[in-house]
Amino acid sequence: MTWERFRPYAVPGTFVVLLFVALWWRRPSTPVSSKTRLVSIAGRIFGTTYQVKVVSAKDIEKPKLQYRIRMLLHEIDMQMSTYKKQSVLSRFNRWRKTEPFPVSSALTHVVREAKRIAQATGGAFDVTIGPMVNLWGFGPKPFLRPPPARSIADVRRRIGHEKLQIHLKDSTLRKTHPSLYVDLSAIAKGYAVDRVTLLLQNRGFRRTMVEIGGELRVQGTNAQNQPWRIGIEKPVDAQQQVRRIVALRDAAMATSGNYRNYRMLDGRRVSHIIDPRTAQPVPAHLAAVSVIHRDCMTADALATALFVLGPVQGFALAKKQGWAALFQLPKAQGVAQKATPNFQKWLDKTQTSLSTSKNNSR
Ligand code: AMP
Ligand code: MG
């Protein structure tokens, strides 16, 4: 009988089957990476682009998330834009009175941080610089001639962050000069990056990357379970060449430079960033400054402030305050870099992270 022929194998055979079942039962759980999803969302806001990446093991309803992000950014734009005539900030700028003007708590929050950075940088950062920015042709109305000295002197009288007051309790802003004009372009993108990050955090996402017009913030690790790799551009005429990689985790990075947004006036490059101390565009001694900070609003404001202060004064202040900043300076051939000790730490960590991931992939 056929059964008799197989009888000697019955016990070891059953053992093998049982062993197989036991091993299958005790199998290690599927690696997280094969379950994780990467969702990318992109769009346009504040006259620039944005990008959001979410790594998650749970399902993500992309259209819903996309809609929420878009609505949030639109809401921020309707409060802080100087390009949208109906934004709260535009209405405040048209308000020619010195009585308190009601705004949202988001606006007082950003203005409060702007004033803090203004004080910490000796006035290099100043959100009331708007009329001077506009005078140099970088506002809503571009023009291509250097402004006359008289107009500069006239505009100078109505700028200064100390002329802008905040009342946190009743959520109002007040001008002490009726024609004060506030421009939050140097800080609002960073604020919006933080708000989108918070939105994602509140929905339980802890591995995210949010970027708006070059200002960004990351949480946790990327889809490869590594710190997020961020390229720092080579600041040469908007060619968007990546010069350096920095591996970031739970941090934000912002960059200010005159390589993307500048004008040629009388044969010289004029920066869109104005030095409030001289009322002149920042000279071309610097190509770009990148700042790494816990939150993106502060990183954004500091990058602009350090760009104004320049490679000597700015570097000394950043070092003294323990800010992580990378200064990129134009040289006859290429660009030189100068990192503060706290920025250097990130570069060193990046080296370690890059070599570890190389070894792991072998
Ligand atoms: P960012 O790209 O963040 O450095 O911001 C640059 C923008 O901030 C400019 O286009 C101006 O609208 C505005 N801005 C220019 N100079 C200053 C300054 N000294 N402080 C604050 N904002 C400024
Ligand atoms: Mg900025």
Short mmCIF file of C-alpha atoms and ligand atoms in Angstrom, two decimals:
data_model
loop_
_atom_site.label_atom_id
_atom_site.label_comp_id
_atom_site.label_asym_id
_atom_site.label_seq_id
_atom_site.Cartn_x
_atom_site.Cartn_y
_atom_site.Cartn_z
CA MET A 1 0.00 0.00 0.00
CA THR A 2 1.16 3.46 -0.72
CA TRP A 3 0.68 4.58 2.95
CA GLU A 4 3.07 1.77 4.13
CA ARG A 5 5.76 3.11 1.83
CA PHE A 6 5.56 6.55 3.45
CA ARG A 7 5.24 5.30 7.06
CA PRO A 8 9.03 5.67 7.90
CA TYR A 9 8.80 9.35 6.94
CA ALA A 10 5.63 10.10 8.96
CA VAL A 11 7.30 11.22 12.20
CA PRO A 12 10.11 13.32 10.71
CA GLY A 13 7.65 14.63 8.12
CA THR A 14 5.19 15.77 10.81
CA PHE A 15 8.09 17.33 12.69
CA VAL A 16 9.14 19.31 9.63
CA VAL A 17 5.56 20.51 9.05
CA LEU A 18 5.19 21.50 12.72
CA LEU A 19 8.52 23.29 12.66
CA PHE A 20 7.47 25.19 9.54
CA VAL A 21 4.14 26.17 11.17
CA ALA A 22 5.95 27.27 14.36
CA LEU A 23 8.47 29.34 12.42
CA TRP A 24 5.72 30.93 10.36
CA TRP A 25 3.78 31.70 13.56
CA ARG A 26 6.82 33.27 15.24
CA ARG A 27 7.98 35.05 12.10
CA PRO A 28 9.39 38.51 12.71
CA SER A 29 6.86 41.21 11.97
CA THR A 30 7.13 42.79 8.54
CA PRO A 31 9.78 45.54 8.52
CA VAL A 32 8.25 48.99 9.08
CA SER A 33 9.71 50.34 5.88
CA SER A 34 7.66 47.99 3.69
CA LYS A 35 4.49 49.30 5.32
CA THR A 36 5.29 53.01 5.37
CA ARG A 37 3.88 55.31 2.78
CA LEU A 38 5.29 58.55 1.49
CA VAL A 39 2.75 61.14 0.50
CA SER A 40 3.86 64.28 -1.35
CA ILE A 41 1.76 67.38 -1.67
CA ALA A 42 2.78 70.46 -3.64
CA GLY A 43 1.28 73.77 -4.64
CA ARG A 44 1.74 77.52 -4.85
CA ILE A 45 1.32 80.16 -2.16
CA PHE A 46 2.77 83.60 -1.27
CA GLY A 47 3.97 83.96 -4.87
CA THR A 48 6.18 80.88 -4.52
CA THR A 49 5.91 77.10 -4.29
CA TYR A 50 5.37 74.76 -1.37
CA GLN A 51 6.08 71.11 -0.79
CA VAL A 52 4.93 68.77 1.97
CA LYS A 53 6.10 65.20 2.51
CA VAL A 54 4.57 62.85 5.04
CA VAL A 55 5.93 59.41 5.91
CA SER A 56 3.41 57.31 7.76
CA ALA A 57 2.56 53.70 8.54
CA LYS A 58 -1.14 54.51 8.63
CA ASP A 59 -3.33 55.40 5.69
CA ILE A 60 -3.29 59.03 4.66
CA GLU A 61 -6.31 60.60 3.02
CA LYS A 62 -4.29 62.71 0.65
CA PRO A 63 -7.09 64.87 -0.87
CA LYS A 64 -8.36 65.77 2.61
CA LEU A 65 -4.88 66.61 3.90
CA GLN A 66 -4.11 68.58 0.77
CA TYR A 67 -7.31 70.58 1.21
CA ARG A 68 -6.55 71.34 4.89
CA ILE A 69 -3.01 72.51 4.09
CA ARG A 70 -4.27 74.67 1.23
CA MET A 71 -6.94 76.25 3.43
CA LEU A 72 -4.45 76.95 6.22
CA LEU A 73 -1.97 78.59 3.86
CA HIS A 74 -4.73 80.62 2.26
CA GLU A 75 -5.86 81.78 5.71
CA ILE A 76 -2.30 82.88 6.59
CA ASP A 77 -2.00 84.66 3.24
CA MET A 78 -5.28 86.51 3.90
CA GLN A 79 -3.79 87.79 7.14
CA MET A 80 -0.16 88.51 6.31
CA SER A 81 0.13 89.30 2.62
CA THR A 82 1.14 92.77 1.45
CA TYR A 83 0.18 91.76 -2.09
CA LYS A 84 -3.45 90.94 -1.31
CA LYS A 85 -5.32 94.23 -0.87
CA GLN A 86 -7.95 92.65 1.38
CA SER A 87 -5.54 90.93 3.77
CA VAL A 88 -5.64 92.09 7.38
CA LEU A 89 -2.08 93.38 7.08
CA SER A 90 -2.88 95.39 3.94
CA ARG A 91 -5.85 96.94 5.72
CA PHE A 92 -3.65 97.74 8.72
CA ASN A 93 -1.11 99.32 6.36
CA ARG A 94 -3.84 101.54 4.87
CA TRP A 95 -5.10 102.50 8.34
CA ARG A 96 -3.71 106.01 8.82
CA LYS A 97 -4.48 106.32 12.52
CA THR A 98 -2.66 105.73 15.75
CA GLU A 99 -5.56 103.98 17.48
CA PRO A 100 -5.28 100.23 18.10
CA PHE A 101 -6.23 98.04 15.13
CA PRO A 102 -7.76 94.58 15.84
CA VAL A 103 -5.90 91.67 14.26
CA SER A 104 -5.73 87.89 14.77
CA SER A 105 -3.57 86.32 17.46
CA ALA A 106 -1.49 84.81 14.63
CA LEU A 107 -0.51 88.31 13.50
CA THR A 108 0.40 89.53 16.99
CA HIS A 109 2.39 86.31 17.48
CA VAL A 110 4.46 86.91 14.31
CA VAL A 111 4.91 90.63 15.03
CA ARG A 112 6.03 89.85 18.57
CA GLU A 113 8.71 87.46 17.25
CA ALA A 114 9.71 90.04 14.63
CA LYS A 115 10.24 92.64 17.35
CA ARG A 116 12.20 90.17 19.46
CA ILE A 117 14.57 89.46 16.54
CA ALA A 118 14.79 93.20 15.80
CA GLN A 119 16.00 93.79 19.34
CA ALA A 120 18.37 90.81 19.30
CA THR A 121 20.00 92.04 16.08
CA GLY A 122 20.33 95.74 16.84
CA GLY A 123 17.55 96.65 14.40
CA ALA A 124 19.02 94.76 11.41
CA PHE A 125 15.70 92.96 11.20
CA ASP A 126 12.85 95.40 10.83
CA VAL A 127 9.37 94.59 9.52
CA THR A 128 8.58 98.30 9.14
CA ILE A 129 11.23 98.55 6.40
CA GLY A 130 8.49 97.95 3.77
CA PRO A 131 8.32 101.51 2.35
CA MET A 132 12.08 101.40 1.78
CA VAL A 133 11.80 97.99 0.11
CA ASN A 134 9.06 99.42 -2.10
CA LEU A 135 11.09 102.56 -2.78
CA TRP A 136 13.90 100.36 -4.10
CA GLY A 137 11.38 98.66 -6.40
CA PHE A 138 10.90 95.32 -4.67
CA GLY A 139 7.34 95.80 -3.46
CA PRO A 140 4.07 95.40 -5.29
CA LYS A 141 5.16 98.18 -7.74
CA PRO A 142 8.54 97.48 -9.36
CA PHE A 143 10.59 100.25 -10.93
CA LEU A 144 14.07 100.38 -12.29
CA ARG A 145 15.75 103.56 -11.09
CA PRO A 146 17.58 104.18 -7.80
CA PRO A 147 15.41 106.43 -5.62
CA PRO A 148 16.48 110.06 -5.06
CA ALA A 149 18.15 110.90 -1.72
CA ARG A 150 15.18 113.09 -0.74
CA SER A 151 12.71 110.24 -1.05
CA ILE A 152 15.03 108.01 0.99
CA ALA A 153 15.25 110.63 3.76
CA ASP A 154 11.48 111.09 3.67
CA VAL A 155 10.74 107.36 3.92
CA ARG A 156 13.32 106.96 6.67
CA ARG A 157 11.23 109.11 8.99
CA ARG A 158 8.38 106.62 8.94
CA ILE A 159 10.24 103.38 9.52
CA GLY A 160 11.41 101.79 12.77
CA HIS A 161 10.12 98.72 14.63
CA GLU A 162 9.73 100.77 17.82
CA LYS A 163 6.90 102.66 16.06
CA LEU A 164 4.88 99.43 15.97
CA GLN A 165 3.22 98.37 19.21
CA ILE A 166 1.47 95.14 20.12
CA HIS A 167 -1.26 94.60 22.64
CA LEU A 168 -1.39 90.88 23.13
CA LYS A 169 -4.32 90.87 25.52
CA ASP A 170 -6.81 92.53 23.20
CA SER A 171 -5.00 91.29 20.07
CA THR A 172 -4.36 94.68 18.48
CA LEU A 173 -1.50 96.39 16.67
CA ARG A 174 -0.88 100.11 16.92
CA LYS A 175 1.17 102.53 14.86
CA THR A 176 2.77 105.43 16.62
CA HIS A 177 3.32 107.01 13.20
CA PRO A 178 0.15 107.01 11.04
CA SER A 179 1.95 106.01 7.83
CA LEU A 180 3.87 103.08 9.28
CA TYR A 181 3.84 100.11 6.88
CA VAL A 182 4.50 96.51 7.90
CA ASP A 183 6.03 93.89 5.60
CA LEU A 184 6.25 90.36 7.00
CA SER A 185 7.88 88.77 3.92
CA ALA A 186 11.05 87.96 5.86
CA ILE A 187 9.29 85.94 8.57
CA ALA A 188 5.81 84.86 7.36
CA LYS A 189 6.99 81.94 5.21
CA GLY A 190 8.79 80.48 8.22
CA TYR A 191 5.68 81.00 10.34
CA ALA A 192 3.54 79.23 7.73
CA VAL A 193 6.00 76.29 7.65
CA ASP A 194 5.62 75.97 11.44
CA ARG A 195 1.82 76.09 11.20
CA VAL A 196 1.69 73.36 8.53
CA THR A 197 4.09 71.25 10.64
CA LEU A 198 1.78 71.74 13.63
CA LEU A 199 -1.25 70.76 11.56
CA LEU A 200 0.52 67.52 10.60
CA GLN A 201 1.66 66.93 14.19
CA ASN A 202 -1.92 67.35 15.43
CA ARG A 203 -3.01 64.67 12.98
CA GLY A 204 -0.44 62.28 14.43
CA PHE A 205 2.21 62.60 11.72
CA ARG A 206 5.71 62.66 13.20
CA ARG A 207 7.82 62.13 10.07
CA THR A 208 7.28 65.17 7.89
CA MET A 209 9.00 67.75 5.72
CA VAL A 210 7.39 71.10 4.96
CA GLU A 211 8.99 73.62 2.63
CA ILE A 212 7.73 77.00 1.43
CA GLY A 213 9.92 78.97 -0.98
CA GLY A 214 13.13 77.48 0.40
CA GLU A 215 12.29 77.76 4.14
CA LEU A 216 11.69 74.34 5.63
CA ARG A 217 11.16 72.25 8.70
CA VAL A 218 11.44 68.50 9.25
CA GLN A 219 10.23 66.10 11.92
CA GLY A 220 11.61 62.62 12.55
CA THR A 221 13.14 60.65 9.72
CA ASN A 222 12.50 60.27 5.98
CA ALA A 223 11.11 57.22 4.14
CA GLN A 224 14.51 55.50 4.37
CA ASN A 225 14.47 56.04 8.13
CA GLN A 226 17.37 58.49 7.84
CA PRO A 227 17.51 62.17 8.79
CA TRP A 228 16.01 64.30 6.02
CA ARG A 229 18.66 65.31 3.51
CA ILE A 230 18.39 68.93 2.56
CA GLY A 231 20.41 70.54 -0.19
CA ILE A 232 21.89 73.97 0.43
CA GLU A 233 22.00 75.74 -2.87
CA LYS A 234 25.12 77.16 -4.37
CA PRO A 235 24.16 80.84 -4.32
CA VAL A 236 25.02 81.67 -7.90
CA ASP A 237 22.38 83.50 -9.92
CA ALA A 238 19.47 81.20 -9.13
CA GLN A 239 21.06 78.23 -10.91
CA GLN A 240 19.74 76.04 -8.12
CA GLN A 241 22.87 73.91 -7.92
CA VAL A 242 23.13 72.00 -4.68
CA ARG A 243 26.41 72.79 -3.01
CA ARG A 244 26.07 71.01 0.26
CA ILE A 245 23.84 68.45 1.92
CA VAL A 246 22.75 68.83 5.50
CA ALA A 247 20.99 65.97 7.29
CA LEU A 248 18.25 67.39 9.52
CA ARG A 249 16.03 65.89 12.15
CA ASP A 250 13.46 67.83 14.19
CA ALA A 251 14.79 71.16 12.98
CA ALA A 252 14.10 74.02 10.59
CA MET A 253 16.35 75.76 8.08
CA ALA A 254 15.92 79.09 6.31
CA THR A 255 18.10 80.86 3.78
CA SER A 256 18.36 84.51 2.78
CA GLY A 257 20.33 85.65 -0.20
CA ASN A 258 20.49 88.08 -3.01
CA TYR A 259 21.20 85.52 -5.72
CA ARG A 260 17.55 84.90 -6.52
CA ASN A 261 15.89 88.22 -5.89
CA TYR A 262 17.90 91.20 -7.05
CA ARG A 263 17.86 93.99 -9.60
CA MET A 264 20.56 95.58 -11.67
CA LEU A 265 20.50 99.35 -11.09
CA ASP A 266 23.15 101.50 -12.77
CA GLY A 267 25.18 98.37 -13.44
CA ARG A 268 25.29 97.12 -9.84
CA ARG A 269 23.40 94.36 -8.18
CA VAL A 270 20.78 95.64 -5.77
CA SER A 271 19.50 93.32 -3.08
CA HIS A 272 15.84 93.07 -2.04
CA ILE A 273 17.05 93.08 1.56
CA ILE A 274 17.52 96.57 2.95
CA ASP A 275 19.83 97.53 5.79
CA PRO A 276 17.59 99.61 8.10
CA ARG A 277 20.67 101.35 9.52
CA THR A 278 21.74 102.79 6.16
CA ALA A 279 18.40 102.62 4.28
CA GLN A 280 20.38 101.09 1.41
CA PRO A 281 20.15 97.62 -0.13
CA VAL A 282 22.62 95.24 1.51
CA PRO A 283 25.85 95.35 -0.55
CA ALA A 284 27.02 92.25 -2.38
CA HIS A 285 29.49 91.16 0.32
CA LEU A 286 27.44 88.07 1.02
CA ALA A 287 25.81 85.60 -1.29
CA ALA A 288 23.60 83.82 1.26
CA VAL A 289 23.05 82.97 4.91
CA SER A 290 21.38 79.76 6.09
CA VAL A 291 20.17 79.34 9.65
CA ILE A 292 19.13 76.13 11.41
CA HIS A 293 16.80 76.54 14.36
CA ARG A 294 14.15 74.57 16.23
CA ASP A 295 11.32 76.53 14.58
CA CYS A 296 11.18 77.97 11.10
CA MET A 297 9.75 81.40 11.98
CA THR A 298 12.87 82.24 14.00
CA ALA A 299 15.20 80.64 11.42
CA ASP A 300 13.58 82.75 8.69
CA ALA A 301 13.89 86.04 10.60
CA LEU A 302 17.46 85.29 11.73
CA ALA A 303 18.60 84.42 8.21
CA THR A 304 17.39 87.81 6.96
CA ALA A 305 18.88 89.65 9.96
CA LEU A 306 22.28 87.96 9.59
CA PHE A 307 22.25 88.68 5.89
CA VAL A 308 21.88 92.38 6.75
CA LEU A 309 24.62 92.24 9.40
CA GLY A 310 27.02 90.57 7.00
CA PRO A 311 29.91 88.11 7.29
CA VAL A 312 31.85 89.96 9.99
CA GLN A 313 29.29 91.50 12.36
CA GLY A 314 26.64 88.87 11.59
CA PHE A 315 29.03 85.97 12.07
CA ALA A 316 30.31 87.38 15.39
CA LEU A 317 26.75 87.86 16.71
CA ALA A 318 25.60 84.41 15.57
CA LYS A 319 28.62 82.81 17.24
CA LYS A 320 28.07 84.76 20.45
CA GLN A 321 24.36 83.87 20.59
CA GLY A 322 24.97 80.22 19.71
CA TRP A 323 22.92 80.46 16.49
CA ALA A 324 23.60 77.83 13.85
CA ALA A 325 24.43 79.86 10.73
CA LEU A 326 26.27 79.24 7.49
CA PHE A 327 27.57 82.28 5.61
CA GLN A 328 28.31 81.91 1.91
CA LEU A 329 30.58 84.58 0.46
CA PRO A 330 31.23 85.31 -3.18
CA LYS A 331 34.85 84.85 -4.22
CA ALA A 332 36.55 85.60 -7.50
CA GLN A 333 36.26 81.86 -8.14
CA GLY A 334 33.14 80.36 -6.68
CA VAL A 335 31.84 80.75 -3.16
CA ALA A 336 33.52 80.44 0.25
CA GLN A 337 31.69 79.12 3.31
CA LYS A 338 31.93 80.02 6.96
CA ALA A 339 29.92 78.05 9.53
CA THR A 340 29.33 78.98 13.18
CA PRO A 341 30.24 76.17 15.65
CA ASN A 342 26.57 75.19 16.04
CA PHE A 343 26.07 74.94 12.29
CA GLN A 344 29.30 72.97 12.02
CA LYS A 345 27.81 70.43 14.44
CA TRP A 346 25.02 69.76 11.95
CA LEU A 347 27.56 69.39 9.14
CA ASP A 348 29.55 66.92 11.26
CA LYS A 349 26.39 64.96 12.12
CA THR A 350 25.60 64.91 8.40
CA GLN A 351 28.99 63.35 7.66
CA THR A 352 28.33 60.63 10.26
CA SER A 353 24.83 60.01 8.97
CA LEU A 354 25.98 59.81 5.34
CA SER A 355 28.78 57.35 6.12
CA THR A 356 26.49 55.21 8.33
CA SER A 357 23.84 54.95 5.65
CA LYS A 358 26.53 54.11 3.05
CA ASN A 359 27.81 51.29 5.26
CA ASN A 360 24.28 50.03 5.86
CA SER A 361 23.50 49.86 2.19
CA ARG A 362 26.56 47.71 1.49
P1 AMP B 1 13.88 86.80 3.22
O1 AMP B 1 13.80 86.21 1.85
O2 AMP B 1 13.22 85.97 4.28
O3 AMP B 1 15.24 87.18 3.62
O4 AMP B 1 13.00 88.12 3.20
C1 AMP B 1 13.31 89.16 2.34
C2 AMP B 1 12.15 90.15 2.26
O5 AMP B 1 11.95 90.78 3.54
C3 AMP B 1 12.37 91.25 1.28
O6 AMP B 1 11.89 90.90 -0.01
C4 AMP B 1 11.58 92.40 1.90
O7 AMP B 1 10.22 92.28 1.56
C5 AMP B 1 11.74 92.17 3.39
N1 AMP B 1 12.91 92.85 3.98
C6 AMP B 1 13.91 93.49 3.34
N2 AMP B 1 14.81 93.96 4.21
C7 AMP B 1 14.39 93.59 5.45
C8 AMP B 1 14.87 93.79 6.78
N3 AMP B 1 16.01 94.44 7.01
N4 AMP B 1 14.14 93.29 7.81
C9 AMP B 1 12.99 92.64 7.59
N5 AMP B 1 12.47 92.43 6.37
C10 AMP B 1 13.16 92.89 5.31
MG MG B 2 13.75 85.52 6.23
#
